[in-house]
Coordinates of C-alpha atoms in Angstrom, one line a residue:
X1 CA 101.1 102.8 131.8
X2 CA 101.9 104.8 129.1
X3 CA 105.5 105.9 127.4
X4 CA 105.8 109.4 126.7
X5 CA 108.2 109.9 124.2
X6 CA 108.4 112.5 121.8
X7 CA 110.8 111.0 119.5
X8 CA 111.8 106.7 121.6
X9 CA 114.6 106.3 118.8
X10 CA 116.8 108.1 116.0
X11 CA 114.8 108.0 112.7
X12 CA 111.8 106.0 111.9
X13 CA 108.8 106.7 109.9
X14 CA 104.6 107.3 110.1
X15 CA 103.4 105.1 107.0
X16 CA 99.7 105.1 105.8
X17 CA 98.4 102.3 108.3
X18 CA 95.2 100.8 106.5
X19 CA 94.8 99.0 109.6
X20 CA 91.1 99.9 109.4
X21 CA 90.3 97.7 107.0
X22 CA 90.6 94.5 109.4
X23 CA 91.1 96.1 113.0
X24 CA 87.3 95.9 114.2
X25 CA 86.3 92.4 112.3
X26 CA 85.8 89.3 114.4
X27 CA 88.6 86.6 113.5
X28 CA 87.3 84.3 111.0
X29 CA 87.6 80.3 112.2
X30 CA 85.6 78.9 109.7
X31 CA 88.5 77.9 107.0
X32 CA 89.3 74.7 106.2
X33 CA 91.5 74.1 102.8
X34 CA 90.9 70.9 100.8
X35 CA 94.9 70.5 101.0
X36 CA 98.0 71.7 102.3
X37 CA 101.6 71.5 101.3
X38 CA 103.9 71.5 103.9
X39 CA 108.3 72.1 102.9
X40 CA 110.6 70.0 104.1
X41 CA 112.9 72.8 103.7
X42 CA 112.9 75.8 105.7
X43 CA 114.1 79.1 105.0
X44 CA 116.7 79.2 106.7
X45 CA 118.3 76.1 104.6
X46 CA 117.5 73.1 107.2
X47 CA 116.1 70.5 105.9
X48 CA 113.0 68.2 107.7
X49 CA 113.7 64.1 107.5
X50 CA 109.8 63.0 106.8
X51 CA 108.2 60.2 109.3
X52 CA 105.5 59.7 106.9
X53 CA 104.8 58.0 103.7
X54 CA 102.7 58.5 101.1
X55 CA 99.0 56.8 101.7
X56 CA 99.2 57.0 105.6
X57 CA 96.4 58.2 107.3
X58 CA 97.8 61.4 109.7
X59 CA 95.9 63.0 112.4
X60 CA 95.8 67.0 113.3
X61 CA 98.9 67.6 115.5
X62 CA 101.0 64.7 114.4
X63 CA 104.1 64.8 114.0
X64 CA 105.0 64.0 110.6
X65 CA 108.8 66.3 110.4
X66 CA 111.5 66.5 112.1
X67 CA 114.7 68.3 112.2
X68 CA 118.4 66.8 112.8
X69 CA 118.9 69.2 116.1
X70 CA 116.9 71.0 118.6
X71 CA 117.6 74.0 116.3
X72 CA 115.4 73.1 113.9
X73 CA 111.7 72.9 115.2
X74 CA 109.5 69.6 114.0
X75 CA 106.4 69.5 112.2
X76 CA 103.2 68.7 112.9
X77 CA 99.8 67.7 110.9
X78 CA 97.6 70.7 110.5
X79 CA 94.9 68.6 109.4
X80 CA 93.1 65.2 109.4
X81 CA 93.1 63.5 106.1
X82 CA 95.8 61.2 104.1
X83 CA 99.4 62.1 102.8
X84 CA 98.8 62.5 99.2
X85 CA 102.5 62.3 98.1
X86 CA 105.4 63.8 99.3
X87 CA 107.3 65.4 96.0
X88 CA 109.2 68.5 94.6
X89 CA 106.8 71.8 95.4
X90 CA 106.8 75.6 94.8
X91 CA 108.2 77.2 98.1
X92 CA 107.9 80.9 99.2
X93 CA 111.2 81.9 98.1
X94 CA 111.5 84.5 95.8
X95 CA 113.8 82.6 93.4
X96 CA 110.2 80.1 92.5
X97 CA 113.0 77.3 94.2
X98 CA 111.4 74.1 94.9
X99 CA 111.4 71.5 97.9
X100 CA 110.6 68.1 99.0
X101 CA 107.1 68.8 100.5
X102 CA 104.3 66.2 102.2
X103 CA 101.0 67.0 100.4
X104 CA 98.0 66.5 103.1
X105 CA 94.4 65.9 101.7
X106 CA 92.2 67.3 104.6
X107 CA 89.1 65.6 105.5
X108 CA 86.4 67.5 107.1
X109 CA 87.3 66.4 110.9
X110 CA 89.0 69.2 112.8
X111 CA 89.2 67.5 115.7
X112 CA 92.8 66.9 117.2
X113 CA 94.8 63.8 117.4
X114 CA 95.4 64.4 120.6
X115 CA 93.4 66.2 123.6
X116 CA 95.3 67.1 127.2
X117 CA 93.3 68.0 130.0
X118 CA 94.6 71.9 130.8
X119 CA 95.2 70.7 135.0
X120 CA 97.9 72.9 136.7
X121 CA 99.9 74.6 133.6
X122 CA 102.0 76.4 136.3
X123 CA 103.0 73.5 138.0
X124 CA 105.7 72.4 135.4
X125 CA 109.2 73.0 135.7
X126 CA 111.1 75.6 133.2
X127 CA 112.6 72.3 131.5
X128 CA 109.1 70.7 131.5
X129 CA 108.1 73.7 129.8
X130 CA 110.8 74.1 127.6
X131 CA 110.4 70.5 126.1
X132 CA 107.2 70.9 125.3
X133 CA 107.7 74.0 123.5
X134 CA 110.0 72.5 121.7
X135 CA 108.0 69.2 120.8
X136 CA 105.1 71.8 119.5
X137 CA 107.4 73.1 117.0
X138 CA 106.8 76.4 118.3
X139 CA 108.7 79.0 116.3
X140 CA 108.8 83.1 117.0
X141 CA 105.7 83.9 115.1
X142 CA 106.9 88.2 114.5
X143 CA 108.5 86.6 111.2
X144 CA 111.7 85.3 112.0
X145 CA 110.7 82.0 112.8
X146 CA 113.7 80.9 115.0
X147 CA 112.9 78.3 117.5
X148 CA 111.1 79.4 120.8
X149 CA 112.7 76.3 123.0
X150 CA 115.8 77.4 122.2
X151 CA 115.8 80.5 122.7
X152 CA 114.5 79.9 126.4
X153 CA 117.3 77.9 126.6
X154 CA 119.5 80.8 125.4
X155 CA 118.0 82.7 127.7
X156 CA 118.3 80.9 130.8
X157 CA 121.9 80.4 129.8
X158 CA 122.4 84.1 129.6
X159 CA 120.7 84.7 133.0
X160 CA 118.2 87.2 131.2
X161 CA 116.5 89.5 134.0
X162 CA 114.0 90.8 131.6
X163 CA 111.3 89.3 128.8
X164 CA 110.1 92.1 126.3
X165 CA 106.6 90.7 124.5
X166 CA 106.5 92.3 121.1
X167 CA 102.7 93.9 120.4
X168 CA 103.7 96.9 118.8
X169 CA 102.6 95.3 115.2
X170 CA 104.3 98.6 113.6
X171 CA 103.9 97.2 109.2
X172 CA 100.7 98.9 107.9
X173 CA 97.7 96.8 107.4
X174 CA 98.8 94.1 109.7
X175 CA 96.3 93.3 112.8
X176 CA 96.3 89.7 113.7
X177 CA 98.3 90.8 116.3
X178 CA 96.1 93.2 117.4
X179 CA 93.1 91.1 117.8
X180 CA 94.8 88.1 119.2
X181 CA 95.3 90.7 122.1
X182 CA 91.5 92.0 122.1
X183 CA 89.9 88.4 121.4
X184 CA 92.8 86.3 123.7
X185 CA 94.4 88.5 126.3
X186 CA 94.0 86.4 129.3
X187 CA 95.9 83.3 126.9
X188 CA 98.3 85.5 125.8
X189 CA 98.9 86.6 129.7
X190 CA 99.0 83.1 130.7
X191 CA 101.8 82.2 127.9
X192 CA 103.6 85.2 129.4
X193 CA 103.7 83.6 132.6
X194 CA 105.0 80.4 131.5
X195 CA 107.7 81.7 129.2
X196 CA 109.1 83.8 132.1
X197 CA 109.3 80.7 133.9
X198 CA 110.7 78.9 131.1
X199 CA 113.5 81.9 130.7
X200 CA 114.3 82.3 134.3
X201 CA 113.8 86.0 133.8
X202 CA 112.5 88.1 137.0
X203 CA 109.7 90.1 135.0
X204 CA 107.7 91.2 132.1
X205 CA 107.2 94.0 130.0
X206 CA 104.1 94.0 127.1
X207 CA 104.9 96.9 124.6
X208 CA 101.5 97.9 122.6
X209 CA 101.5 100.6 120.2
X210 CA 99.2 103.7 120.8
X211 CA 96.9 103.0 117.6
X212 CA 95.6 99.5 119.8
X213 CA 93.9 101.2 122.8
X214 CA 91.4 98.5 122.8
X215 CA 93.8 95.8 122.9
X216 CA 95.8 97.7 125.2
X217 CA 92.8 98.0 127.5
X218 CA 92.1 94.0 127.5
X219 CA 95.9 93.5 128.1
X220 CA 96.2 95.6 131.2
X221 CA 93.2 93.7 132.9
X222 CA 94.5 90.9 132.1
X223 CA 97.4 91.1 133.6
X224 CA 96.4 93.3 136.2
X225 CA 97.3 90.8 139.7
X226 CA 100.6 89.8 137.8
X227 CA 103.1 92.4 139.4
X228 CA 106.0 91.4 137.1
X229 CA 104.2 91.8 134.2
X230 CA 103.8 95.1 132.4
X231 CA 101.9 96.3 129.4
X232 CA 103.0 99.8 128.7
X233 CA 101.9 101.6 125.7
X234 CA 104.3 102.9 123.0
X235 CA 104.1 105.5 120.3
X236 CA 103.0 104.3 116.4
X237 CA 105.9 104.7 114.8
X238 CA 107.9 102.5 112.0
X239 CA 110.1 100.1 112.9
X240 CA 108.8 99.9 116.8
X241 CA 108.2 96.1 115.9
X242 CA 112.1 96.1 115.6
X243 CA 113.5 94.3 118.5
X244 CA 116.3 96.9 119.2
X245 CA 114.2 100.0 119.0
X246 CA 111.0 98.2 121.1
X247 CA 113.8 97.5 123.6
X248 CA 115.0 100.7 123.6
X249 CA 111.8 102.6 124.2
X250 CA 110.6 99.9 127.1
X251 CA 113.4 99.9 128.6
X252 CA 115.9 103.0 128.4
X253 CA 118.7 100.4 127.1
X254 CA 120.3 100.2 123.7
X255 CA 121.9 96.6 121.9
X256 CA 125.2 97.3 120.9
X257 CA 125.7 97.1 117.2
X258 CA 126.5 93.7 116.3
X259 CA 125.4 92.4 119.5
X260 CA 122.3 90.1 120.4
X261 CA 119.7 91.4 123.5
X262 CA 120.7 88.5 125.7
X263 CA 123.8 90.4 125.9
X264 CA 122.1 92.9 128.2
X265 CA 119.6 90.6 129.6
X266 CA 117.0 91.1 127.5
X267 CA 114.5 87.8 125.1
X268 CA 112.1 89.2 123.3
X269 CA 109.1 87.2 122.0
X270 CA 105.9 87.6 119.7
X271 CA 102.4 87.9 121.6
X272 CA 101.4 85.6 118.9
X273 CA 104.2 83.3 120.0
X274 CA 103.5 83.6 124.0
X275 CA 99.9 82.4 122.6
X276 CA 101.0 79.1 121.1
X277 CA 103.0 78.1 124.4
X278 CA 100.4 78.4 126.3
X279 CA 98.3 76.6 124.1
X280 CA 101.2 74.0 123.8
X281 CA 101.2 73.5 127.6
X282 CA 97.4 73.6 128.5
X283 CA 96.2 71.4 126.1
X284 CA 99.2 69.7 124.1
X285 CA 98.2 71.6 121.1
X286 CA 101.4 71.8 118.6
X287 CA 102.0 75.0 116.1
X288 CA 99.5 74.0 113.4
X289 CA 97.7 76.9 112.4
X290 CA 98.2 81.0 113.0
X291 CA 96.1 84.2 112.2
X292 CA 96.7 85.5 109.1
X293 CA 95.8 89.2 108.1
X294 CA 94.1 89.1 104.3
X295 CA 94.0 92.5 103.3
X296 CA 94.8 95.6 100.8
X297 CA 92.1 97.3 98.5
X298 CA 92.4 94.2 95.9
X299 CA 90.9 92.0 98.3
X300 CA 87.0 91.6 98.4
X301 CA 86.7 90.2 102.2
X302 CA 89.7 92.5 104.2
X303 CA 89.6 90.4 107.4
X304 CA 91.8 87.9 109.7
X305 CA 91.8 84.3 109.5
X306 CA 92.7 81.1 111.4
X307 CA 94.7 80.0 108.6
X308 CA 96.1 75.9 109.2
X309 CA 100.3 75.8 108.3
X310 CA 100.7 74.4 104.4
X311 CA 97.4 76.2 103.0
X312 CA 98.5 77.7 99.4
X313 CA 97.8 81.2 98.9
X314 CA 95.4 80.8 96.0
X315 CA 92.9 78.9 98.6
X316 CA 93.2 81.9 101.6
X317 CA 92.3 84.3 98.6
X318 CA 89.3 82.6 97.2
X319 CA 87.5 81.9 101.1
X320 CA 88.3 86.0 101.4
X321 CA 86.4 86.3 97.9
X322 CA 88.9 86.7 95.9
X323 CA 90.8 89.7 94.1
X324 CA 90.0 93.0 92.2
X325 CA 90.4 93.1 88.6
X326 CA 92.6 96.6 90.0
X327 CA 95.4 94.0 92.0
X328 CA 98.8 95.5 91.1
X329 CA 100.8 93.0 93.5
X330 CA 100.7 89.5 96.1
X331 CA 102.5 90.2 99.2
X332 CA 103.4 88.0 102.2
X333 CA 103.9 89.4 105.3
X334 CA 103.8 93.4 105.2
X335 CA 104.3 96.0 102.6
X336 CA 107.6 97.2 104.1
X337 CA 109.2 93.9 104.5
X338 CA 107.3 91.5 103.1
X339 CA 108.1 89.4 99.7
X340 CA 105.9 89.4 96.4
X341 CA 104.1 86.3 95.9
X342 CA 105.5 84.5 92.9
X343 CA 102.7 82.3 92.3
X344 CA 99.2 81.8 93.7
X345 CA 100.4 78.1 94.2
X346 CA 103.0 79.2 97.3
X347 CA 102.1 77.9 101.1
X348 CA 101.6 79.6 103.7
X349 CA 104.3 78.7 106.6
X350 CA 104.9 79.6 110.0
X351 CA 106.4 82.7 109.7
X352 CA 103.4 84.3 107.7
X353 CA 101.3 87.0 109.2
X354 CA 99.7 88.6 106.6
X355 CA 98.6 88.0 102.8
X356 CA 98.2 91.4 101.4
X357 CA 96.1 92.1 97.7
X358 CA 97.7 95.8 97.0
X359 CA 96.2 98.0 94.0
X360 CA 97.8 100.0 92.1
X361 CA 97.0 103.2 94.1
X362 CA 98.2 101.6 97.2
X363 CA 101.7 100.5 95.3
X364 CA 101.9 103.6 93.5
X365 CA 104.6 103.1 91.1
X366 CA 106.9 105.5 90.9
X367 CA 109.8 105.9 87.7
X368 CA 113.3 105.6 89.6
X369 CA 115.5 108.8 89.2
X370 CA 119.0 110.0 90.1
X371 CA 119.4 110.1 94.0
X372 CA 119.5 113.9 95.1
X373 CA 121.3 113.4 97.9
X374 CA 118.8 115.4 99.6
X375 CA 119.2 112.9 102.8
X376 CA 115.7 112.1 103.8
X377 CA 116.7 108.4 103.8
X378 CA 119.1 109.5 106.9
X379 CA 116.6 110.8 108.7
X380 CA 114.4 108.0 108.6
X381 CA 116.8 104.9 109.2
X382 CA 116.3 103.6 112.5
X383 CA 119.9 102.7 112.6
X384 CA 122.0 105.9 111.9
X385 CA 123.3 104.9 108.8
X386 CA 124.0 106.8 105.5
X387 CA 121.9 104.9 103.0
X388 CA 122.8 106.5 99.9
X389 CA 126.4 106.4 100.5
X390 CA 125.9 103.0 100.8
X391 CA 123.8 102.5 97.8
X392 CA 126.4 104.2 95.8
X393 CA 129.5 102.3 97.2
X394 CA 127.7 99.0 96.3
X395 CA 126.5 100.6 92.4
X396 CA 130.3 100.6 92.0
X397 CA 130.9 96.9 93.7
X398 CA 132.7 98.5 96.4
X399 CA 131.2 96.0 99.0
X400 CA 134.5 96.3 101.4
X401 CA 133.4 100.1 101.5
X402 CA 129.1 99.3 102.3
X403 CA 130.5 97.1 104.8
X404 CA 132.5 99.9 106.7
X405 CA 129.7 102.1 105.8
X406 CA 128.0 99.1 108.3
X407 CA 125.5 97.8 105.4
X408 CA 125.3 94.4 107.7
X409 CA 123.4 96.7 110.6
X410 CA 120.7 97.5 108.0
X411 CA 117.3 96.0 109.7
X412 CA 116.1 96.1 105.8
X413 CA 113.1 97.6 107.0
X414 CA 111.9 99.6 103.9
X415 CA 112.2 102.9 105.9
X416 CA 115.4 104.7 103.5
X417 CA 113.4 103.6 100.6
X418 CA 109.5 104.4 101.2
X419 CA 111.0 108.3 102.1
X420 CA 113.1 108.4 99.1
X421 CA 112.2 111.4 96.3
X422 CA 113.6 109.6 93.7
X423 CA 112.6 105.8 94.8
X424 CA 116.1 104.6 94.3
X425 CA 115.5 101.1 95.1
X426 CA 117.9 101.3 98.6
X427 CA 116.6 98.5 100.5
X428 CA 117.6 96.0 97.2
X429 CA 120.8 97.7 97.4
X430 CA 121.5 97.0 100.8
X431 CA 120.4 93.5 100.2
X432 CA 122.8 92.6 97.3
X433 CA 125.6 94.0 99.4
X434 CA 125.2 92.2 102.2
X435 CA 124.5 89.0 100.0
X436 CA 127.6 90.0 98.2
X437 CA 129.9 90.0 101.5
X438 CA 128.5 87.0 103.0
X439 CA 129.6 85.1 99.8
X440 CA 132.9 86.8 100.2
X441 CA 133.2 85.9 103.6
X442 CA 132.0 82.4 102.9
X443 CA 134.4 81.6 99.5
X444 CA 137.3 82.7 102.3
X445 CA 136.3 80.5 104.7
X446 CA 136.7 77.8 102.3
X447 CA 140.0 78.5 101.1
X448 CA 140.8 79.4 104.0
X449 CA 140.0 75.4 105.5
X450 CA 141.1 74.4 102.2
X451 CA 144.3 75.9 103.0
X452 CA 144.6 74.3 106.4
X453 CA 143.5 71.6 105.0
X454 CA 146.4 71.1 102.2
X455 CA 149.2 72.4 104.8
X456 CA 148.4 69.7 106.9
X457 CA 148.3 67.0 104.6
X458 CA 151.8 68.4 103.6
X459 CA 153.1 68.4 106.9
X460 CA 151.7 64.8 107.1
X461 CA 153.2 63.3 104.2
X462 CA 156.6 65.1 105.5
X463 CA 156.5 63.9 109.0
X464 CA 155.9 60.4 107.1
X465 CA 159.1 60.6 104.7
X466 CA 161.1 61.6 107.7
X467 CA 159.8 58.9 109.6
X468 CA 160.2 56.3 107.0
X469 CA 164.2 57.7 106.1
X470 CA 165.0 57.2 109.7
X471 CA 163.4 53.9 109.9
X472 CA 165.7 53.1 106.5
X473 CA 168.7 55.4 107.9
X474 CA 167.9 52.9 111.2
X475 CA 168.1 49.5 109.1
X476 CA 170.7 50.7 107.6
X477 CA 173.0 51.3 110.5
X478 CA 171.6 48.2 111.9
X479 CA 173.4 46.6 108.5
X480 CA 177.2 48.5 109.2
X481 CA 177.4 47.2 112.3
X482 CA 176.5 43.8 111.8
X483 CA 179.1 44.0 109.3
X484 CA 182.2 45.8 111.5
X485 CA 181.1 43.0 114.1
X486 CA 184.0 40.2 114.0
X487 CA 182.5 36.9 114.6
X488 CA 183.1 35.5 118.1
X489 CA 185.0 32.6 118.9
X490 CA 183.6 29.2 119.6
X491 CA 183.6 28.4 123.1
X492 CA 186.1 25.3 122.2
X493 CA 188.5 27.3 120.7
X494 CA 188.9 29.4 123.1
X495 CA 189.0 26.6 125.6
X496 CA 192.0 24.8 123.0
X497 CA 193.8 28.4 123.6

């Protein structure tokens, strides 16, 4: 089935794709890194308590990690070989921040710690399911990385009637999506199957973007005796990858602002991510490892690779061949939202899909001028907003203003800016302000508990002075009337009377 739409949401853009350069390569499975380096910190801020020490032997799918609640997903050996130490270590975040991290040496084994005969994987119950999603440490694999047991759980909570699996892939140069569905349809299919179980939702719908026939092709006959699942085909246009505005073309429906899907009855998940639980559930295999898209006219080798969690960039790089002397700029991730890569030294995580080597005629720097306001950063937001108002409200600190402007709706996907005549830098804008409120938000938050805080001690300490004066006002009374109290005669006397 295919979606005809002319124009599925306001906004939106046609980038260069460069998908060519990976997009008919066979995924590579042949890397191995010497070591890997996996965070005890995530980036969302949660921190990992380690279960192992340094100079134990671990085995591929271990646990070694694990989070304080069910929110946090636990981590798992990607390798056989001996913890190495477990120290302070460059993360990906852009501020070069470091982290308590377990340092693996790999030994040449790939085998896994563990092996589970496949059986009946549709004979487990949604909690069955659910718990051992959760146990793999399966996180959404589009980039967000939030945990994929709980939002099941969400999900059956909500009483969603719908899943929506995300293959629309819609950053330029990014296909590991693309051949997990040509290579693996029939797995990524099953792992549909089970997570509709695991949500409780009544049926299925695969969005692939029109510049995938072949995977679209694959993903249609593999699903084609599963009557509640659909894979409909979508028009290439940035963001469709955005939850909202894959939602909205699948399904006719819009997310209010502000307002998560589940609140009309719609999950979304990653094909990637329907992948892992079915390899979670078959075989017992945790989230060790994901495809990785190397590419960008720096790179020698432009291909995808089985990539194992922890490996540093600087290792991917050199199995791909290495740079061009021509490099301009590291990404991770994709060109519109991705981060620059702050040192060769950073590993790779879970919510890493690509590793991009960009030249300096793909980056194409441009000097920053005055904005025009000629308004071609309206048109293309996805969202309706005025981007260079807001960029101008938070220039001048007015962050109350960006706010009412609705800065905190921005998706931050690249769109205002890659448009933009006079490459005002919008999207770091829109960042900064939202930064800005949440710390505004956050220092009110405090005072205001601090507040609460200090009026209820007060009211404590008076309710214990008033107690303690009319325990004294008590004693005291007690005292008068002891002393306005004649004494009483002795029985004799009153006998002698």
């Amino acid at each position: 089935m295919r979606i005809n739409f002319t124009a599925p949401f306001k906004g939106g853009i046609h980038p260069r794709a460069y998908k060519s350069l990976t997009n008919n390569k066979a995924i590579a499975k042949n890397f191995w890194p010497k070591a890997v380096y996996l965070s005890l910190q995530l980036r969302n801020g949660a921190v990992l308590e380690p279960l192992v020490a340094v100079g134990e032997k671990v085995a591929r799918g271990q646990v070694i990690a694990v989070g304080r609640t069910a929110m946090i997903a636990p981590l798992h050996a990607p390798v056989n070989g001996i913890v190495t130490d477990i120290t302070n270590y460059l993360t990906a975040h852009p501020s070069k921040i470091k982290a308590q991290t377990i340092v693996i040496r790999a030994n040449q084994d790939r085998s896994w710690g563990v092996v589970k005969p496949k059986g009946n994987i549709y004979g487990h119950s949604a909690e069955q399911i659910i718990d051992m999603i959760e146990n793999a440490g399966i996180v959404g694999l589009g980039g967000a990385g939030f945990p994929t047991a709980a939002k099941m759980k969400f999900a059956r909570q909500a009483k969603v009637h719908t899943l929506v699996i995300n293959g629309g892939e819609c950053e330029p140069y990014l296909t590991c999506d693309d051949l997990t569905m040509q290579d693996h349809a029939a797995e990524v299919i099953a792992g549909v199957r089970l997570l509709l179980k695991a949500s409780g939702a009544s049926k299925a719908i695969v969005g692939i973007e029109d510049n995938k026939a072949l995977a679209f092709e694959r993903m249609r006959a593999a699903s084609s005796e599963d009557n509640n699942i659909s894979v409909v085909m979508v028009p290439s246009i940035y963001p469709m990858g955005s939850e909202r505005h894959l939602i909205k073309t699948v399904t006719g429906i819009t997310i209010p602002l502000g307002a998560l899907s589940t609140s009309v009855g719609i999950s979304v998940n990653n094909i990637a991510t329907a992948q892992a639980v079915f390899h979670a559930v078959a075989y017992g295999h945790p989230l060790v490892s994901r495809i990785v898209t190397v590419s960008g006219k720096g790179i020698e080798l432009a291909q995808n690779v089985v990539v194992p969690i922890g490996t540093p960039v600087r290792d991917l790089i050199a199995h791909c061949g290495g740079v061009a002397e021509n490099t301009e700029r590291l990404i991770l991730g994709g060109p519109m939202m991705g981060q620059v890569v702050t040192s060769p030294q950073v590993p790779i995580d879970k919510t890493v899909g690509g590793v991009l080597a960009l030249s300096e005629q793909e980056v194409q720097p441009r000097r920053q001028q005055e904005c025009i306001r000629c308004g071609q950063c309206v048109r293309a937001c996805p969202m309706g907003l005025m981007p260079f108002q807001i960029a101008a409200q938070t220039r001048q600190s007015e962050f109350k203003q960006a706010q009412r402007l609705g800065v905190e709706h921005c998706l931050s996907c690249g769109a205002c800016s890659y448009v933009c005549p006079s490459s005002v830098p919008l999207v770091q804008y829109f960042q900064h302000a939202k930064g800005a409120i949440r710390a505004t938000e956050l220092t009110a938050k405090k005072s205001a508990q601090a507040k609460a805080l200090t009026e209820a001690r007060k009211q404590r300490l008076a309710a214990e002075l008033a107690a303690k004066k009319a325990a004294k006002a008590a004693k005291a009374a007690g005292r008068k009337k002891r002393a306005r109290t004649p004494r009483s005669q002795s029985t004799e006397e009153v006998v002698n009377d």
